[in-house]
Coordinates of C-alpha atoms and ligand atoms in Angstrom, one line a residue:
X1 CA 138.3 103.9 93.4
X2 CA 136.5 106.8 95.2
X3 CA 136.4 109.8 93.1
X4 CA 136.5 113.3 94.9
X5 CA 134.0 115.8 94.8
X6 CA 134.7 118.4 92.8
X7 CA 134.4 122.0 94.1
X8 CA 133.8 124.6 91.2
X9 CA 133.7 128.5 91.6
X10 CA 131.0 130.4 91.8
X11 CA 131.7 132.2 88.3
X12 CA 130.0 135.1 86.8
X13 CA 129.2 132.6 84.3
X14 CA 127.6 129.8 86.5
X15 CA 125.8 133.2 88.2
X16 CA 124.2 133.7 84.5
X17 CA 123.5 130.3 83.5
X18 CA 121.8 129.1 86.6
X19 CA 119.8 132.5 87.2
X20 CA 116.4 131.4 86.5
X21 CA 116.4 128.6 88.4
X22 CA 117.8 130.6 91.7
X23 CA 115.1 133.0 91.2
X24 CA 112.5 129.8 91.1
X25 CA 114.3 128.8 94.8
X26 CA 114.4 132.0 95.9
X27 CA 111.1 131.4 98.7
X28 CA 113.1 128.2 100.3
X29 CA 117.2 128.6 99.3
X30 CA 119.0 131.2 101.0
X31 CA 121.4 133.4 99.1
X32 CA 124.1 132.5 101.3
X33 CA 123.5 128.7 99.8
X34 CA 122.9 129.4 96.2
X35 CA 127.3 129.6 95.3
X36 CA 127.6 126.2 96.8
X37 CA 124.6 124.5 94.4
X38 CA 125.2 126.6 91.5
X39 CA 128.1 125.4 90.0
X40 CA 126.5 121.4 90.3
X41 CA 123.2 122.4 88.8
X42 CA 125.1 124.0 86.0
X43 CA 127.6 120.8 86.1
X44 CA 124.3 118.3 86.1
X45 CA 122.1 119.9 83.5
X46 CA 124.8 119.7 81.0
X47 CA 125.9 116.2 81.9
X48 CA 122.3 115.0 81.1
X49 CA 122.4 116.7 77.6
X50 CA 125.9 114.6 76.8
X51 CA 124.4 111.2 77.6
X52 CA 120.9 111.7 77.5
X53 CA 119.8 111.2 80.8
X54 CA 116.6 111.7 82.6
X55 CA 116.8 112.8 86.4
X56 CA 113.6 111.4 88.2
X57 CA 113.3 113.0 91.8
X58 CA 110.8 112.1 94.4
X59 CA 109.2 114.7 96.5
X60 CA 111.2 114.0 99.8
X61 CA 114.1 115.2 97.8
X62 CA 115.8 118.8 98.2
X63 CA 114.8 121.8 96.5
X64 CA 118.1 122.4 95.0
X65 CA 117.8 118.7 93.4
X66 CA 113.7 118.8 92.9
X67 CA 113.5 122.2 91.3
X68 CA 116.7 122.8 89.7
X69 CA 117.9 119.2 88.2
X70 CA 114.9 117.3 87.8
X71 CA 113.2 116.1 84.5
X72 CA 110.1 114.3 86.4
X73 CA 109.3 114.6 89.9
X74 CA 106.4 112.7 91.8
X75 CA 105.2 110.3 94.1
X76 CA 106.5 106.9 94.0
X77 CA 103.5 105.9 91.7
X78 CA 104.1 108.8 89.1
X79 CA 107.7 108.0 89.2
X80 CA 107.4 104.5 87.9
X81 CA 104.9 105.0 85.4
X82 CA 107.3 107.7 83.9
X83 CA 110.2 105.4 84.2
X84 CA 108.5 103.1 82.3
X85 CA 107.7 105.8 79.4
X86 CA 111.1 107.1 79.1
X87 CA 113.2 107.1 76.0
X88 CA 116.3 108.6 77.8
X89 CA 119.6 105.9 77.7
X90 CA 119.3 106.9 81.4
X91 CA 117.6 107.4 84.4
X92 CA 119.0 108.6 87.7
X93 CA 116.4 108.5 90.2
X94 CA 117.0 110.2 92.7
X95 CA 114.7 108.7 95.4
X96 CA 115.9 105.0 97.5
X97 CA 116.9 102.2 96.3
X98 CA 113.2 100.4 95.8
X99 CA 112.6 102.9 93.1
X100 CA 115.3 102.5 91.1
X101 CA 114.4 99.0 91.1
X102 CA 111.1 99.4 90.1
X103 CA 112.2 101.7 87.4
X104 CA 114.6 98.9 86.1
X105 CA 111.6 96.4 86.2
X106 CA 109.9 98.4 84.1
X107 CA 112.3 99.6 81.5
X108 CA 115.4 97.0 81.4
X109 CA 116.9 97.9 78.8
X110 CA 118.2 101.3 80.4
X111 CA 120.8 102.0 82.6
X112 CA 119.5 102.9 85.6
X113 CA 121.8 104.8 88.5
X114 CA 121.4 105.4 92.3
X115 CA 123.5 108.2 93.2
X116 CA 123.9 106.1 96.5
X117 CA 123.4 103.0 96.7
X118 CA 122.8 102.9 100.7
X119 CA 119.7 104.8 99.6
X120 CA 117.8 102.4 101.2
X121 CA 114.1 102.0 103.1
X122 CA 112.8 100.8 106.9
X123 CA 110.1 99.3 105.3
X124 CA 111.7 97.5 102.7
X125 CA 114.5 96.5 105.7
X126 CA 111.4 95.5 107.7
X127 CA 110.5 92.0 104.8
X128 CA 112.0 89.3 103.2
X129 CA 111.0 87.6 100.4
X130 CA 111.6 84.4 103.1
X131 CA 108.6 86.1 105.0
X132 CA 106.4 86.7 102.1
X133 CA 106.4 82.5 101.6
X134 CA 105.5 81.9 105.2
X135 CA 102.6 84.2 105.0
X136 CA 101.7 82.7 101.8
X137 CA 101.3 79.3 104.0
X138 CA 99.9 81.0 106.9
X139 CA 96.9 82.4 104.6
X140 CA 96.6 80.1 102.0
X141 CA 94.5 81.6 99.2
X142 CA 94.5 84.8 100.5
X143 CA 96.4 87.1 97.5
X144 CA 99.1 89.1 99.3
X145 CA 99.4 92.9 97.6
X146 CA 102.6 94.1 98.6
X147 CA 103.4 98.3 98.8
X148 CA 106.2 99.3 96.6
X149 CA 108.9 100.3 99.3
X150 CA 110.2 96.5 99.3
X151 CA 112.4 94.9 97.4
X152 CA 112.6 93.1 94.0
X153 CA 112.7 89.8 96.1
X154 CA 109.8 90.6 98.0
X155 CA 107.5 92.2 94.8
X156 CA 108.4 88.9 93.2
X157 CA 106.9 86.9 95.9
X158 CA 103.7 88.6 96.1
X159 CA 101.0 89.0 93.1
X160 CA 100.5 92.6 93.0
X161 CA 101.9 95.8 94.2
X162 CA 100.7 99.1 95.6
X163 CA 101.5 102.6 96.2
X164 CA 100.6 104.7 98.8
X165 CA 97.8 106.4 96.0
X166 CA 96.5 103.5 94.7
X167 CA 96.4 101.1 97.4
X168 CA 92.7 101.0 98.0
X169 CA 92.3 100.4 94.2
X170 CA 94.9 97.8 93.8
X171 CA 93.1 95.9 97.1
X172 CA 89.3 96.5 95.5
X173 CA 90.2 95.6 92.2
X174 CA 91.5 92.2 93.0
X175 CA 87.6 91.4 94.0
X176 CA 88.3 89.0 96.8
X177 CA 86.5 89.3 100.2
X178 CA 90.0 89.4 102.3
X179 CA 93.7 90.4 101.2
X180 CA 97.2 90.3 102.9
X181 CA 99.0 93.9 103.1
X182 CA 102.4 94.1 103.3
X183 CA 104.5 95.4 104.9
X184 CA 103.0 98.8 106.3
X185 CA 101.2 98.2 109.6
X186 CA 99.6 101.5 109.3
X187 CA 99.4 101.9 105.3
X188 CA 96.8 98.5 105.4
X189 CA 95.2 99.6 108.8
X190 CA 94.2 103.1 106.4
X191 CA 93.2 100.8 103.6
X192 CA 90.6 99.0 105.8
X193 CA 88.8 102.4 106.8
X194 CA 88.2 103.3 103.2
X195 CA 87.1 99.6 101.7
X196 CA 84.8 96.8 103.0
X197 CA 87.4 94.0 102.1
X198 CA 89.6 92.4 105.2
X199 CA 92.9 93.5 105.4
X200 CA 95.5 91.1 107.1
X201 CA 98.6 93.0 107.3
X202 CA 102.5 92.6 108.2
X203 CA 104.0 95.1 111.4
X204 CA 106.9 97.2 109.0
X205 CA 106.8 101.3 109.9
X206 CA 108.2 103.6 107.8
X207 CA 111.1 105.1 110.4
X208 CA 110.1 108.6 109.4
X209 CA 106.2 108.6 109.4
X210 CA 105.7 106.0 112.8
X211 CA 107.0 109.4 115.3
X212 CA 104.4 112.0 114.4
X213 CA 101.9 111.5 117.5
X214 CA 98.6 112.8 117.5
X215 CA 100.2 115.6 120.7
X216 CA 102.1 116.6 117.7
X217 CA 98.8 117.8 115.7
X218 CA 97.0 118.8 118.9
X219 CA 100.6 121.4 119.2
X220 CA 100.0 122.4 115.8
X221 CA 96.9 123.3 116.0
X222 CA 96.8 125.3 119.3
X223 CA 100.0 127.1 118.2
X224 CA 98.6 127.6 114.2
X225 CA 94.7 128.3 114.6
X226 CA 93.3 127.1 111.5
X227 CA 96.0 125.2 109.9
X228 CA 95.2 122.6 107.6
X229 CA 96.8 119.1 108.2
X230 CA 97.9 116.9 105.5
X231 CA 99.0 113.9 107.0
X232 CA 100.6 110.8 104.8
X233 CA 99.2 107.3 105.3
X234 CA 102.3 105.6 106.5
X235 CA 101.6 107.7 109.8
X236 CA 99.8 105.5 112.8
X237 CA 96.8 105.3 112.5
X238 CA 95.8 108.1 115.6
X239 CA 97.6 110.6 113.8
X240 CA 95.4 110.3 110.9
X241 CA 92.6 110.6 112.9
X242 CA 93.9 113.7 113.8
X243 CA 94.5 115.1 110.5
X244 CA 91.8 116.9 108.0
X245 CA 93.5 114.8 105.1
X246 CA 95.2 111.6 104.2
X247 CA 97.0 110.5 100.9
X248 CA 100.3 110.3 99.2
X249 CA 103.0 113.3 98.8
X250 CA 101.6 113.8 95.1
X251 CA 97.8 114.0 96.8
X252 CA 99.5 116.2 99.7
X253 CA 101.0 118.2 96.9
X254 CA 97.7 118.4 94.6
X255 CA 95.7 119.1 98.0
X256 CA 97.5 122.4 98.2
X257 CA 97.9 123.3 94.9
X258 CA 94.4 123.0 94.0
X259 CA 92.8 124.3 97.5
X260 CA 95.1 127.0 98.7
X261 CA 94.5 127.1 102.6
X262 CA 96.4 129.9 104.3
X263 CA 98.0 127.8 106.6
X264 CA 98.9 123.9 106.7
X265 CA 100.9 121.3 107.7
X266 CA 102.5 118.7 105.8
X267 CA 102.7 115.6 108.3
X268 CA 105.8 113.8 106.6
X269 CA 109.3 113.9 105.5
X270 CA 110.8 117.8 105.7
X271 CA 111.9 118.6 102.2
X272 CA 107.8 118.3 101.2
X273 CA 106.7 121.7 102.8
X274 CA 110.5 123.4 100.9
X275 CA 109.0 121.7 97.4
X276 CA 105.4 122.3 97.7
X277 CA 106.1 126.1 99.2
X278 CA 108.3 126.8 95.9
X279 CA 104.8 126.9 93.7
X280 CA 102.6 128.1 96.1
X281 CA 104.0 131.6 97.7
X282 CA 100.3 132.3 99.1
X283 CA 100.5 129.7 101.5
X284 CA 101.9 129.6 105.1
X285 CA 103.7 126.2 105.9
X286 CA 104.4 125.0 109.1
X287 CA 107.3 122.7 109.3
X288 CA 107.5 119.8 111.3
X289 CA 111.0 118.3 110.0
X290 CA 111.0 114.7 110.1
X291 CA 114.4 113.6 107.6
X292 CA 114.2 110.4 105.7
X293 CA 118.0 109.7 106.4
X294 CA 118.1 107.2 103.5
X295 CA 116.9 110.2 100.7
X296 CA 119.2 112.3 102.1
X297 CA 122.0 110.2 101.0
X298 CA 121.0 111.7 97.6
X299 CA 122.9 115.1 96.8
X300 CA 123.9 117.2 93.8
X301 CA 127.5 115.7 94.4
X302 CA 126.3 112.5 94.2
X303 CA 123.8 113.1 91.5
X304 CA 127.2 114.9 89.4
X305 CA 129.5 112.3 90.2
X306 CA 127.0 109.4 89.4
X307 CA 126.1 111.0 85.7
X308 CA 129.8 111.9 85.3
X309 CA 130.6 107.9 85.8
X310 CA 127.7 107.0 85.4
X311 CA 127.4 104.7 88.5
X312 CA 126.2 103.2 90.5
X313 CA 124.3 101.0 88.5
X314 CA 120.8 99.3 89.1
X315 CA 120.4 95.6 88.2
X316 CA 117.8 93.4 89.3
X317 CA 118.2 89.6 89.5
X318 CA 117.1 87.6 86.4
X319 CA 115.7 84.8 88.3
X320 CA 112.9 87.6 90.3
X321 CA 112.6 90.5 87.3
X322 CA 109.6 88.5 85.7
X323 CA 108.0 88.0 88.5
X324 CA 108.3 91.5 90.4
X325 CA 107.8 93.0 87.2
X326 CA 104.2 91.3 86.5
X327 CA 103.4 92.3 90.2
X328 CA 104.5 96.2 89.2
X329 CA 102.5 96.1 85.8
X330 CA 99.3 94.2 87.4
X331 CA 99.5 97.4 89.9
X332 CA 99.7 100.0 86.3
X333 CA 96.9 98.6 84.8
X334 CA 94.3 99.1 88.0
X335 CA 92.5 101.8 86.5
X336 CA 93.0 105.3 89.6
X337 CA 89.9 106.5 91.1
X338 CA 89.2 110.0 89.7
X339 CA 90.2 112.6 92.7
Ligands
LIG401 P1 104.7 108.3 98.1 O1 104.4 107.2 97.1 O2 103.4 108.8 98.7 O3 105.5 109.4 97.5 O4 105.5 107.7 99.3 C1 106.8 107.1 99.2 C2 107.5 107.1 100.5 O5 108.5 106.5 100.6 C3 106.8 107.8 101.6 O6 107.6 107.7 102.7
LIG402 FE1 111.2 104.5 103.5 FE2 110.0 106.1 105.2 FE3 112.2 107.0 103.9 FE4 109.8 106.7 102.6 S1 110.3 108.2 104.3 S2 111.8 106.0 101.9 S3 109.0 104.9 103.6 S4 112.1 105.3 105.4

């Protein structure tokens, strides 16, 4: 049975309650917008008090969600590691669907929601865990570190996993003079400029990052005289070339934060600049708007209705959670570089 969304007034009341956090969105949420969240902030932030419930939010996801619901936000690295921490009965992450899996594989004993489950991923479309055993025979011996955005399947197939901010750790640690990177194309063709091991690599693009072009940068630059350009490493590999910077939307994030250019540009998904903008008001963002369709499945109606039945619900298969789990926690225990 679907369930409607319910549509609450804008009440004095709500107005009250949810006036902090409207003043915190005040830089990137219009005030025509603010009666339309309001009453599903209020709605979600009491919801997670009655069944104690921890919202985790990536940083592609909307300001409304990332600054005014969210317990934890991050990258997808931060997010499992405080998945895995979390004495909450439940977690909602509000990211795609390879995240919520991950978070499962590392704490099974909660319940663990999607707010959509069609919140999927073009690179975890892009493998199977079929695929994985081919390469397997294909380079025999050769350990095959897989990026998170892939399914349990596939994580269970391979003998570690990545993210996009530890992935030249994960490949280094591992102490082998060759490795087989899947499935970014352009996330292993990164990896090889920064490390002297070989890096064989599968052709998956992430839908969102593979149409920046470096004509794109050359525009922002001409049009922006000294912007700063934060580019993400699932980008091709000209377009980091391009760029002044390359890392993961928490090193993006952290870049800013701890730097302060006047101007830059975030080369990835659009919600980012909205997110990052929020903390830094002395910064000029330019804003390229690439949308991840698949995170923007995830809404507050979705979020509300998911705590207030709590569905949809996260399993993993029992027959590939050992496995994809010792690939997620060989990937925890690399030790990160110091930034
Ligand atoms: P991060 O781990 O850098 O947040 O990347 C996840 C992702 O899906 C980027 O497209
Ligand atoms: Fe997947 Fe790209 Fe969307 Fe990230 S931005 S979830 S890699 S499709």
């Amino acid at each position: 049975m679907t369930i409607a969304p319910r549509i609450d007034a804008f009440t004095p009341e709500i107005a009250a309650e949810t006036a902090a956090l409207r003043a915190r969105v005040a830089r990137v949420i219009p005030d025509v917008e603010w009666p339309a969240f309001a009453p599903d902030i209020a709605a979600i932030n009491r919801l997670k008090r009655e069944k104690n419930a921890v919202i985790l939010a990536h940083n592609y996801m909307t300001p409304e969600i990332f600054h005014c619901v969210a317990d934890v936000v991050g990258d997808s690295l931060q997010l499992a590691q405080r998945a895995a921490e979390t004495d909450a009965d439940v977690i909602v992450m509000c990211g795609v669907h390879f995240m919520a899996e991950t978070a499962k594989l590392l704490n099974p004993t909660k319940k663990v929601l999607i707010p959509d489950m069609a919140a999927g991923c073009s690179l975890a479309d892009s493998i199977t865990a079929a695929d994985v055993n081919l390469l397997r025979q294909k380079y025999p011996g050769v350990p095959i570190v897989t990026y998170v955005n892939t399914s349990a399947d596939v994580k269970a197939a391979s003998d570690i996993t990545c993210t996009s901010s530890n992935a030249v750790a994960v490949v280094e640690s591992l102490g082998v003079p060759k490795v087989l990177m899947i499935p970014d194309e352009f996330l292993a063709q990164y990896v090889a400029t920064k490390t002297k091991v070989e890096i064989a690599y599968w052709k998956g693009h992430c839908e969102v990052h593979e149409r920046f072009t470096p004509d794109d940068i050359a525009r922002f630059r001409e049009s922006h005289p000294g912007v700063v350009v934060l580019a993400h490493p699932e980008c091709p590999p000209e377009v980091i070339a391009a760029s002044d910077f390359a890392g993961s939307t928490a090193a993006m994030s952290n870049y800013v934060r701890d730097r302060q250019p006047g101007r830059v540009v975030l080369i990835t998904e659009c919600s980012m600049s909205d997110n990052v903008a929020v903390e830094n008001p002395d910064v000029e963002f330019i804003r390229p708007c690439n949308l991840c369709p698949h995170m923007k499945r995830i809404t507050l109606g979705a979020i509300r209705q998911a705590l207030e039945t709590l569905t949809h619900e996260v399993h993993v298969d029992p027959a590939v959670a050992g496995p994809a789990r010792l690939a997620v926690e060989r990937m925890l225990a690399v030790p990160m570089p110091k930034s």
